[in-house]
C-alpha atoms as a printed R data frame, in Angstrom:
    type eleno elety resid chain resno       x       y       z
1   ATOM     1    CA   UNK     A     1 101.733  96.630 102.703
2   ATOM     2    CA   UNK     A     2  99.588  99.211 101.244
3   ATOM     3    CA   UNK     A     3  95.976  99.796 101.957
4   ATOM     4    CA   UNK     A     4  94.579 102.099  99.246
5   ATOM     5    CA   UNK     A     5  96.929 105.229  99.586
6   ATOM     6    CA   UNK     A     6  98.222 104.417 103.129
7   ATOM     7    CA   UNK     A     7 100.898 102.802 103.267
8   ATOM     8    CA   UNK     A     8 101.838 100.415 106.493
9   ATOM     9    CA   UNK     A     9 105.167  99.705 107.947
10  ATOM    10    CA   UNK     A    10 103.760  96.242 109.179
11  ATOM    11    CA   UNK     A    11 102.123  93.045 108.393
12  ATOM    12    CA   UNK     A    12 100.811  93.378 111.963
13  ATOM    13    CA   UNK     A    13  97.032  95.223 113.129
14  ATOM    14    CA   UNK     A    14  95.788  95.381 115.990
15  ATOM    15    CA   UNK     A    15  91.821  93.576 114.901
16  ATOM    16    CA   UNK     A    16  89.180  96.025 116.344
17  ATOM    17    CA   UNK     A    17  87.081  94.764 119.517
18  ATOM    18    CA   UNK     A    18  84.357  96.578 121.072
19  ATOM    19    CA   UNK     A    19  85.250  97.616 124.869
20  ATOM    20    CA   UNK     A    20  89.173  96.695 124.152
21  ATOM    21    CA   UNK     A    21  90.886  98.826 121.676
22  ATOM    22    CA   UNK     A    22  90.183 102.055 122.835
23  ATOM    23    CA   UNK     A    23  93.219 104.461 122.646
24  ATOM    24    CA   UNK     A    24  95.016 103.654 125.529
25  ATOM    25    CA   UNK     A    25  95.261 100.398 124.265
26  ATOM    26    CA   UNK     A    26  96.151 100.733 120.954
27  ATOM    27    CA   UNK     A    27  98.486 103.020 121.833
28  ATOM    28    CA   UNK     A    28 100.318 100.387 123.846
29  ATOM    29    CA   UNK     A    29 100.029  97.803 120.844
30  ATOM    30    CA   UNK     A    30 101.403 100.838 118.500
31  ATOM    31    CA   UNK     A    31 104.339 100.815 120.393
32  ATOM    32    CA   UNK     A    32 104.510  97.652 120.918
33  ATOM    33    CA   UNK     A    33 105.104  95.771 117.327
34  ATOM    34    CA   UNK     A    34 101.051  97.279 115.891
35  ATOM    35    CA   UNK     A    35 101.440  98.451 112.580
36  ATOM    36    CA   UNK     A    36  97.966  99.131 111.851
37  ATOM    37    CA   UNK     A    37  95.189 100.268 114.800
38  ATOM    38    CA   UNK     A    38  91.396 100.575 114.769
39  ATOM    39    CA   UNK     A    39  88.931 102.049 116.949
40  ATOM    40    CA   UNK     A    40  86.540 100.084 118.682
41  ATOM    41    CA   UNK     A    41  83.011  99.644 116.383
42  ATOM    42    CA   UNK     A    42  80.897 102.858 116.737
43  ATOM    43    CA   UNK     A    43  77.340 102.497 115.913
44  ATOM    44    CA   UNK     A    44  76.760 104.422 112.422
45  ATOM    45    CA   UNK     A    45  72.937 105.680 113.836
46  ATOM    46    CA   UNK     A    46  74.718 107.027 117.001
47  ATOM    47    CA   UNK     A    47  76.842 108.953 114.747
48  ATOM    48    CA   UNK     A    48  73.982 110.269 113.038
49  ATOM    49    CA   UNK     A    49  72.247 111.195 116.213
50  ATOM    50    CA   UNK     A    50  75.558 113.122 117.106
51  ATOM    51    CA   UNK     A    51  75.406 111.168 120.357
52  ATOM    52    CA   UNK     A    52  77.905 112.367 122.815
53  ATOM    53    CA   UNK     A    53  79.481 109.238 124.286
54  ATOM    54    CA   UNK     A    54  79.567 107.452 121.138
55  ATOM    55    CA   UNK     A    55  81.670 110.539 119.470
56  ATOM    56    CA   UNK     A    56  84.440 109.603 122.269
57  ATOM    57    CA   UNK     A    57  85.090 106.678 120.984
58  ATOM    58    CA   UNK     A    58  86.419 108.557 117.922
59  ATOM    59    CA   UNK     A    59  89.457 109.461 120.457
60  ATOM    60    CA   UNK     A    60  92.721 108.885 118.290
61  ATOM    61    CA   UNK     A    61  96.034 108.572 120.714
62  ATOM    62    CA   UNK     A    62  98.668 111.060 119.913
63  ATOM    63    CA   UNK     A    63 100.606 110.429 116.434
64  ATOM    64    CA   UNK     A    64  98.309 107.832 115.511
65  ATOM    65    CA   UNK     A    65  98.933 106.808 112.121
66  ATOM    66    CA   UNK     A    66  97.679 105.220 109.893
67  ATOM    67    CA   UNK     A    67  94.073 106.164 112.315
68  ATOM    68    CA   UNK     A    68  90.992 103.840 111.034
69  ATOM    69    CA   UNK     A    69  87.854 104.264 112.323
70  ATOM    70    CA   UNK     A    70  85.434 101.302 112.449
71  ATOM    71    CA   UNK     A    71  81.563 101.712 112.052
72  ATOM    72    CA   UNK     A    72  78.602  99.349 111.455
73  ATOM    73    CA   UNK     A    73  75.091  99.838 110.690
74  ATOM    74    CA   UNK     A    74  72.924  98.039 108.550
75  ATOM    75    CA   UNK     A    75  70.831 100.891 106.531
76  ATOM    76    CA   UNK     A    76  73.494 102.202 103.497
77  ATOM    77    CA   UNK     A    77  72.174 106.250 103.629
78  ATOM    78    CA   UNK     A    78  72.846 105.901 107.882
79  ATOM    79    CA   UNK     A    79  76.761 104.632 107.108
80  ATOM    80    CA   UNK     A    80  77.077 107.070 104.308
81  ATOM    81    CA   UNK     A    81  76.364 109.905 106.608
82  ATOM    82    CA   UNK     A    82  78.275 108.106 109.490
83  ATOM    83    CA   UNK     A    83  81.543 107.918 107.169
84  ATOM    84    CA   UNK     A    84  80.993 111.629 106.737
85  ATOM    85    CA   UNK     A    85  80.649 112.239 109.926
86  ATOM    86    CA   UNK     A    86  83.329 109.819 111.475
87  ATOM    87    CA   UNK     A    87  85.795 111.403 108.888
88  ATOM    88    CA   UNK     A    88  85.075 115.437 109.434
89  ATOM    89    CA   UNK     A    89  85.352 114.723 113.565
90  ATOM    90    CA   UNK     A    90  88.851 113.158 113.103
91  ATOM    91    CA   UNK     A    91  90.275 113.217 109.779
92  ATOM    92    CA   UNK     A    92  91.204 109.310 109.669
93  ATOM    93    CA   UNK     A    93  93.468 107.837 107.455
94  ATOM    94    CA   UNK     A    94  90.986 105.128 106.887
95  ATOM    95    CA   UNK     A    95  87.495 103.952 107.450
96  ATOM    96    CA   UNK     A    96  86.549 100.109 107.905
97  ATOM    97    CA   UNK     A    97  83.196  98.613 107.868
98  ATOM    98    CA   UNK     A    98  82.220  95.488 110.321
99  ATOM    99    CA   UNK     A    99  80.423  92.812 109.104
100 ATOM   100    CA   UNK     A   100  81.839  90.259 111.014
101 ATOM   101    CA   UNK     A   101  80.548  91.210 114.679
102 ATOM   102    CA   UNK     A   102  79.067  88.354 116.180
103 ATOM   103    CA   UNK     A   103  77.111  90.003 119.446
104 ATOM   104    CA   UNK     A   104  73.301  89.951 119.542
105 ATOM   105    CA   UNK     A   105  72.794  93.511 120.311
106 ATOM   106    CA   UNK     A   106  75.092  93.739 116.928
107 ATOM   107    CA   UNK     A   107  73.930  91.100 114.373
108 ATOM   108    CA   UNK     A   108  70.069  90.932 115.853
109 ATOM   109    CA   UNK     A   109  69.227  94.716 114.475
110 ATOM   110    CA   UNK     A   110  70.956  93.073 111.061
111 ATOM   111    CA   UNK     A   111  74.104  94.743 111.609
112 ATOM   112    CA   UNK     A   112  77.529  93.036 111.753
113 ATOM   113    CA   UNK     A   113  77.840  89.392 110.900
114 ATOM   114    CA   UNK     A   114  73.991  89.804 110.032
115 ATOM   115    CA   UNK     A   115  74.821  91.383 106.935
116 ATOM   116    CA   UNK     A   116  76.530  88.149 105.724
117 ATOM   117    CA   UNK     A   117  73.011  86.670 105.586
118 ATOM   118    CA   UNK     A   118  72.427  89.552 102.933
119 ATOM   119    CA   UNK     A   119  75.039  89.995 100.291
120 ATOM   120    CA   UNK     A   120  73.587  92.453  98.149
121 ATOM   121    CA   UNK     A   121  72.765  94.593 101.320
122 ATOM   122    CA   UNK     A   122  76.360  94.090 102.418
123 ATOM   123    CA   UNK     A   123  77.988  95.459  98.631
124 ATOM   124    CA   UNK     A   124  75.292  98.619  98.567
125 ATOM   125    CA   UNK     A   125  76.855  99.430 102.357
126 ATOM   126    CA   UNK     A   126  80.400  99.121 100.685
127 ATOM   127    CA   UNK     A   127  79.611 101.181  97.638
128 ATOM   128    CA   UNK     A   128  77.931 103.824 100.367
129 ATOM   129    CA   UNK     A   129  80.931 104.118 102.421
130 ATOM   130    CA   UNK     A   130  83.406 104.119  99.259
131 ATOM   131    CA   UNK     A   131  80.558 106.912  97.592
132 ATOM   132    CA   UNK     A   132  80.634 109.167 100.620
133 ATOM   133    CA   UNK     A   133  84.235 109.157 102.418
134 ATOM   134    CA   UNK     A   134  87.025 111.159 100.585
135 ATOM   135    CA   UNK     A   135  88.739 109.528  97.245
136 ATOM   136    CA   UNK     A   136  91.866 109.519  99.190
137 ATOM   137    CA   UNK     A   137  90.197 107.424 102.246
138 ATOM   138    CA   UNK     A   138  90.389 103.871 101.500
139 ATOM   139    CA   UNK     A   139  87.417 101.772 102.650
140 ATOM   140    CA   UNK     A   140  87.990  98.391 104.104
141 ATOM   141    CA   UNK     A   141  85.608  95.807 105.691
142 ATOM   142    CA   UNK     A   142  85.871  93.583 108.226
143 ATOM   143    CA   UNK     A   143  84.021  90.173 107.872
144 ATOM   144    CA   UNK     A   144  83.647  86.143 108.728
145 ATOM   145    CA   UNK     A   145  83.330  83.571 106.406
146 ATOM   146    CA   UNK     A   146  79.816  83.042 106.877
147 ATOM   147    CA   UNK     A   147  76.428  83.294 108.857
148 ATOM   148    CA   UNK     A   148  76.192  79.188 109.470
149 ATOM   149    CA   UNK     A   149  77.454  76.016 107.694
150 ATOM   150    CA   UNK     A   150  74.617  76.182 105.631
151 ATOM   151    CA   UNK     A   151  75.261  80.088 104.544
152 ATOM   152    CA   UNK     A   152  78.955  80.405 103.342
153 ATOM   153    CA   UNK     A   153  78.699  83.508 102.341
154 ATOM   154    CA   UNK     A   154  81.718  85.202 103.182
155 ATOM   155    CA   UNK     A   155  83.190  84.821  99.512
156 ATOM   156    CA   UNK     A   156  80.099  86.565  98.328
157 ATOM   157    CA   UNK     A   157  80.308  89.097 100.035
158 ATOM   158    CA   UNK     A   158  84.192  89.464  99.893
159 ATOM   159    CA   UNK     A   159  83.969  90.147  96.117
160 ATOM   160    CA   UNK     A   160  80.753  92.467  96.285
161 ATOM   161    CA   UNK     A   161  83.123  94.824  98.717
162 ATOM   162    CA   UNK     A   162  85.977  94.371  96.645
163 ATOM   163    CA   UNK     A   163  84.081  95.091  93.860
164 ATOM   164    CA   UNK     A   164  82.277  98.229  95.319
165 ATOM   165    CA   UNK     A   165  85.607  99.817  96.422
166 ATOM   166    CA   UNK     A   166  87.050  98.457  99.319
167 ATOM   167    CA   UNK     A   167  90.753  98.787  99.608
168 ATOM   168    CA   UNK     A   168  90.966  95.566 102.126
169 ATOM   169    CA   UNK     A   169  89.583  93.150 103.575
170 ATOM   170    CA   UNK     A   170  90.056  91.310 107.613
171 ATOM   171    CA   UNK     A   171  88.766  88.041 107.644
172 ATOM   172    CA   UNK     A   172  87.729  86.094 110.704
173 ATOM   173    CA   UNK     A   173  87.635  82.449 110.262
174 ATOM   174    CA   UNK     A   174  84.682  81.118 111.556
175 ATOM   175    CA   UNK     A   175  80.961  82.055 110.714
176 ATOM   176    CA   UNK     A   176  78.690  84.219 112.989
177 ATOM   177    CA   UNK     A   177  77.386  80.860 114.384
178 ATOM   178    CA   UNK     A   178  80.654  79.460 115.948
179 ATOM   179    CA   UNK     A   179  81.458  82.794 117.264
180 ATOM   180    CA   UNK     A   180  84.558  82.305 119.233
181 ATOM   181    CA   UNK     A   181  84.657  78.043 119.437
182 ATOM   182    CA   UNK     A   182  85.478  75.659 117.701
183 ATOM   183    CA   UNK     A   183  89.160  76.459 115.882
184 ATOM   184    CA   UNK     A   184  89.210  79.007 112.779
185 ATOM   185    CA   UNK     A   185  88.972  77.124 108.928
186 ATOM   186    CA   UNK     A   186  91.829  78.839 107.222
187 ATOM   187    CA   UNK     A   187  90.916  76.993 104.509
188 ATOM   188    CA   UNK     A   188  87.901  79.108 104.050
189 ATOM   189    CA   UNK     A   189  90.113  82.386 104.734
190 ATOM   190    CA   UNK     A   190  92.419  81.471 102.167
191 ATOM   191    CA   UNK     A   191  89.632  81.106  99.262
192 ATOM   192    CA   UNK     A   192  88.739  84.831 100.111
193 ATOM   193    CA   UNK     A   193  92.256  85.978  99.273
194 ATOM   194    CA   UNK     A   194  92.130  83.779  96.108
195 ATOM   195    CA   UNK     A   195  89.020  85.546  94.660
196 ATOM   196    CA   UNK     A   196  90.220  88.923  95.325
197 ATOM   197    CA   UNK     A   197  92.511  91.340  93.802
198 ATOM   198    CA   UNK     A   198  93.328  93.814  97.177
199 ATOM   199    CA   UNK     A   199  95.309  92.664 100.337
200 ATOM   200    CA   UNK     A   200  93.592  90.241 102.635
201 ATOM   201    CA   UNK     A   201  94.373  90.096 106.773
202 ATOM   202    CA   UNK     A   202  93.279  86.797 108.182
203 ATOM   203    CA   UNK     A   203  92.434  87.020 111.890
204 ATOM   204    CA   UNK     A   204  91.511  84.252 114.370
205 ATOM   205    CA   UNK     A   205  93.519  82.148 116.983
206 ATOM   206    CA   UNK     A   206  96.435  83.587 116.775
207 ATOM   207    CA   UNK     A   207  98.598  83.241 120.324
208 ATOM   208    CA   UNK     A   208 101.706  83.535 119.400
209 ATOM   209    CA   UNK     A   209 104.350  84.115 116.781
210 ATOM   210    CA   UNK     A   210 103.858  80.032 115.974
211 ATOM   211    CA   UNK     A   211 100.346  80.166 114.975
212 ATOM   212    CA   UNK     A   212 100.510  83.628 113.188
213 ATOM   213    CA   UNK     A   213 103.126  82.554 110.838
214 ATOM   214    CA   UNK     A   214 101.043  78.880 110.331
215 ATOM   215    CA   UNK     A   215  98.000  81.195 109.672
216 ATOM   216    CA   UNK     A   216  99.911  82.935 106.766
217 ATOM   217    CA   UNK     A   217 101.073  80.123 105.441
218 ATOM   218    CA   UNK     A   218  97.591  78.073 105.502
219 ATOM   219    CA   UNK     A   219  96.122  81.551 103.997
220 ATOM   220    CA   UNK     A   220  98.772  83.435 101.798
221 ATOM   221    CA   UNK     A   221  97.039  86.495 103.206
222 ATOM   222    CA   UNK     A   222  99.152  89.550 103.528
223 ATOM   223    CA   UNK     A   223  99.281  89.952 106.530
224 ATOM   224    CA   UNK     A   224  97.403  88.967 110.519
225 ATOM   225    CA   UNK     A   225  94.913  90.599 112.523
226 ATOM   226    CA   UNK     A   226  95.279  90.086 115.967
227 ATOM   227    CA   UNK     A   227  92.348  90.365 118.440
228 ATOM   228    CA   UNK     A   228  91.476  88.536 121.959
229 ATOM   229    CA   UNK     A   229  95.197  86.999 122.370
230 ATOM   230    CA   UNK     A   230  96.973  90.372 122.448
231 ATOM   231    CA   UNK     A   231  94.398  91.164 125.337
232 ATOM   232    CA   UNK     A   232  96.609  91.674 128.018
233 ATOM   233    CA   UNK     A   233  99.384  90.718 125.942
234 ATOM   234    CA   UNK     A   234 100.346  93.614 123.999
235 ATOM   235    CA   UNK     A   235 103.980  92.204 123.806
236 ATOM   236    CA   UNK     A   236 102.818  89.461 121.379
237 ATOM   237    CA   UNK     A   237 103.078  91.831 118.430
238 ATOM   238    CA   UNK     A   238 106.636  92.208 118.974
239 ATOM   239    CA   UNK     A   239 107.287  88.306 119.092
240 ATOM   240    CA   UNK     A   240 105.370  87.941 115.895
241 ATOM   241    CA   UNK     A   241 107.035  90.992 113.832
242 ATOM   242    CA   UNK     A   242 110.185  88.695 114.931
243 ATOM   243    CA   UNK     A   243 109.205  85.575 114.064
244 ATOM   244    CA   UNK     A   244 108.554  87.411 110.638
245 ATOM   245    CA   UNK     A   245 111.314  88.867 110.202
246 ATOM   246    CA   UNK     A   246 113.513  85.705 111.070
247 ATOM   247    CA   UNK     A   247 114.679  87.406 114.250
248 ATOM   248    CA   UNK     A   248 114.914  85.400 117.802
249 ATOM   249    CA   UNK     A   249 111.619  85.827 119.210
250 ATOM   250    CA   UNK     A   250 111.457  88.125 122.573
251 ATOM   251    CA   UNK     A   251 110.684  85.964 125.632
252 ATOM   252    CA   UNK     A   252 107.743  86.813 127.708
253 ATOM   253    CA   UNK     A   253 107.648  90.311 129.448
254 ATOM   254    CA   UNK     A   254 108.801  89.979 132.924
255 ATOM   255    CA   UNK     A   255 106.911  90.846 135.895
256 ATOM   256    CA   UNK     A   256 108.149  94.595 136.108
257 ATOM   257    CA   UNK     A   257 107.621  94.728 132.921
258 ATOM   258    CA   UNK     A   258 104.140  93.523 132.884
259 ATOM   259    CA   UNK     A   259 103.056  95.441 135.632
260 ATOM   260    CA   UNK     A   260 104.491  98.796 134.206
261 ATOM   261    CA   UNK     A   261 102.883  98.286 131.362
262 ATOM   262    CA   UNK     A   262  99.553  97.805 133.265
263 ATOM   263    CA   UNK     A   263  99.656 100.315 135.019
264 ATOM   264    CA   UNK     A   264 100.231 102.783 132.029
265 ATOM   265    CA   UNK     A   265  97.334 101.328 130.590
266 ATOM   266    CA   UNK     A   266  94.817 102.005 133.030
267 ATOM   267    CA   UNK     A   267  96.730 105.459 134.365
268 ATOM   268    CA   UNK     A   268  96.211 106.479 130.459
269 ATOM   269    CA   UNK     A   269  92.369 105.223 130.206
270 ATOM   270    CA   UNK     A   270  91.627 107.355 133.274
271 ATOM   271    CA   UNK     A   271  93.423 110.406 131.604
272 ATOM   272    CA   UNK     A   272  91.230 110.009 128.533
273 ATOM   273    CA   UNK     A   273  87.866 108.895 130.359
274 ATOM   274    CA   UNK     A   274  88.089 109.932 133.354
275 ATOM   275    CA   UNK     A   275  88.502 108.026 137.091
276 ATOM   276    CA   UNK     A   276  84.740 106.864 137.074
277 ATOM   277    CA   UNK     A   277  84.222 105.019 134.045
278 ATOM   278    CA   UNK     A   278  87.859 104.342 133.349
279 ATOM   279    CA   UNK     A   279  88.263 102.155 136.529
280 ATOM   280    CA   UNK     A   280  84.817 100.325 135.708
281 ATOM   281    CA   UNK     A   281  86.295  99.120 132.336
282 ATOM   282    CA   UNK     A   282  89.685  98.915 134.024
283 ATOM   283    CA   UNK     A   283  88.708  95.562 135.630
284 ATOM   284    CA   UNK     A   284  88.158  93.844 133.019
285 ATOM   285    CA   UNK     A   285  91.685  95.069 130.994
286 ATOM   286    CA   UNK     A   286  93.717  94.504 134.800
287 ATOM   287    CA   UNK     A   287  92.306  90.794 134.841
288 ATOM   288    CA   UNK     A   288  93.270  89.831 131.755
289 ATOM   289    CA   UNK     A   289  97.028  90.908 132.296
290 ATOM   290    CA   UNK     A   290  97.051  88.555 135.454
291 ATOM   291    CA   UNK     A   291  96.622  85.446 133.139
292 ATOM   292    CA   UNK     A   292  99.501  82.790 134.302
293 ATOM   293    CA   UNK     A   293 100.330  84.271 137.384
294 ATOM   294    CA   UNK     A   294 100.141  82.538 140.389
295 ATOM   295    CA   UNK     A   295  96.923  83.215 142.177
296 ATOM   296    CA   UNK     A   296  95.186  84.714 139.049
297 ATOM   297    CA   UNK     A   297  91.431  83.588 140.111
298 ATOM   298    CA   UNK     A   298  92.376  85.452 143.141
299 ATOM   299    CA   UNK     A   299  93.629  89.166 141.678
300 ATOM   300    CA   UNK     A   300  90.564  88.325 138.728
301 ATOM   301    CA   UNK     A   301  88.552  88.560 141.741
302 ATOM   302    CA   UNK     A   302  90.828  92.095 143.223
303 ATOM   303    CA   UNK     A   303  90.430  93.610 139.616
304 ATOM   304    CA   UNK     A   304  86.787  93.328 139.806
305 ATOM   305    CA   UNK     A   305  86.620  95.091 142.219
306 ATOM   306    CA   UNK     A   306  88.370  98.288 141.613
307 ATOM   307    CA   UNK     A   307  86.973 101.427 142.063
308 ATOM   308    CA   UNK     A   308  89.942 104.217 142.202
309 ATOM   309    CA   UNK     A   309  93.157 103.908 140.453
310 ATOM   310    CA   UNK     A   310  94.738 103.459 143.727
311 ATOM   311    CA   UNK     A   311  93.258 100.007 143.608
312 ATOM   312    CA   UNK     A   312  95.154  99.052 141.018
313 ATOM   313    CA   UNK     A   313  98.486  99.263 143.260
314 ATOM   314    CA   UNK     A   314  96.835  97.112 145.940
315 ATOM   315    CA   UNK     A   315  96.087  94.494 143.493
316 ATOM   316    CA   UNK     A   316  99.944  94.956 141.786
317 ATOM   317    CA   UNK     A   317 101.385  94.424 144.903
318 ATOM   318    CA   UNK     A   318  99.009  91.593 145.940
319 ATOM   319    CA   UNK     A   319 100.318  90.021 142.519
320 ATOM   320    CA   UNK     A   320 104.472  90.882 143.300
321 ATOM   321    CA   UNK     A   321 103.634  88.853 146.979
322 ATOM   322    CA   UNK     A   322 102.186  85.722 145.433
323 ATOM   323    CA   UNK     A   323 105.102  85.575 142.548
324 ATOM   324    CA   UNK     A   324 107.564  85.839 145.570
325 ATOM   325    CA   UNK     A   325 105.873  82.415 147.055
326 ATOM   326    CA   UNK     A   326 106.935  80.863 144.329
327 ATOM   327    CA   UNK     A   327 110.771  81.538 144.649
């Protein structure tokens, strides 16, 4: 698949979250069966206020590539000079646009999914980014199909971005006002990628290698963007690229396996962050990989709790005793 001028060796991303896909983690997913990353979103006015902490989510892990950068904003001159910003502090291979997050302190400043209640608004942001980031850069947005049942604009504004430049699109299939329940309409994804002429990644629901190839199929999108079910399950990009490619899908990651790559995770946030606020965001990343495991409301609670990196082996080897129970 090829996005603009980049080209990517997989049908595979890794969809961007806020407080999930920072480096460490899409490293891991990289590695894992990723073929595309993004950063977390980073607020375009923070950019422009050259505010420290926001500039480290800009982080790229080491051979990242193809690097996107996500940013959002709701003011067209503020994401222009974000793009130009966002690109001369890391030299990205590509620079996407949200317009799909649902989060108040996103869409209630008219950012994000807000925009979808604003087409027009949403194409002059697109034709900003496209204006201002190098011609080699390709733009891409990331968007839902709609603000409510009674606003279905997510065509709209698909073919306003498409038409202002953008080089791709991620669709998430439900509108700002479902946020995360009930299931996705692929139905709705799918007339997106019939009314535009650039590749189209559907994202929503996908758990497994089943429901990503029943997503492309119910879409003909080019390819799937996976968000909250690869958290803590970075292995499921490996059992889709399988499932793709007509291989035998991998089986679950065993125990070792699971806790190595845990571990790694958290050991490489601290690296990059530091102990403090690494371990703080750690909890949340160490109770999600306890999911299935015998006595997960229990090591939940032991992740929440973590304040050194230490911790992190306490609550490892709290997990290995419980597993043995069960033999």
């Amino acid at each position: 698949m090829r996005i603009g001028t980049v080209e990517i060796s997989s049908k595979l991303a890794l969809a961007p979250m806020a407080g999930v896909t920072d480096a460490a983690f899409r490293q891991i997913c990289s590695e894992l069966g990723a073929g595309y990353t993004i950063t977390e979103l980073i607020s375009s006015k923070a950019l422009c206020y050259h505010d420290k902490k926001t500039f480290s989510l800009l982080t790229q892990f080491p051979g990242e590539h193809p690097a996107a950068v996500q940013i959002f904003g709701s003011d067209p001159v503020c994401m222009a000079e974000a793009a130009q910003i966002a690109m001369e502090h890391t030299g990205a291979d590509i620079l996407d646009i949200n317009m799909g997050c649902p989060a108040p302190k996103i869409a209630g400043p008219g950012a994000g999914s807000a925009l979808l209640k604003d087409p027009p608004l949403a194409g002059a942001i697109a034709r900003a980014v496209r204006d201002a980031a190098p011609a080699d850069v390709p733009v891409t947005v990331k968007l839902r199909i709609g603000w409510d049942a009674d606003t279905m604009t997510g065509l709209e504004v698909a073919r306003r971005c498409a038409d202002a430049g953008a080089a791709l699109l991620t669709v998430h299939g439900r509108t700002r006002a479902e946020m995360y329940n009930p299931g996705i309409h692929p139905e709705e994804i799918a007339k997106i990628k019939a009314a535009v002429d650039i590749p189209v990644l559907a994202n929503g629901d996908v758990t497994d290698a089943e429901s990503a190839l029943a997503l492309l199929a119910a879409t003909g999108c080019d390819g799937v963007a996976v968000g909250r079910g690869a958290m803590g399950n970075p292995w499921l990009f490996g059992q889709i690229a399988a499932a793709m490619e007509c291989r035998e899908v991998p089986p679950p990651p065993s125990l070792h396996e699971r806790f190595r790559v845990l571990r790694r995770h958290i050991y490489d946030m601290c690296e990059d962050k530091g102990e403090y606020i690494a371990m703080q965001q750690a909890r949340t990343h160490a109770a999600w990989y306890m999911h299935g495991l015998r006595g997960a409301a229990t090591l939940r609670r032991e992740c929440c709790g973590m304040l050194h990196f230490t911790d992190l082996d306490r609550v490892i080897e709290h997990a290995w005793e419980l597993q043995r129970e069960t033999r």
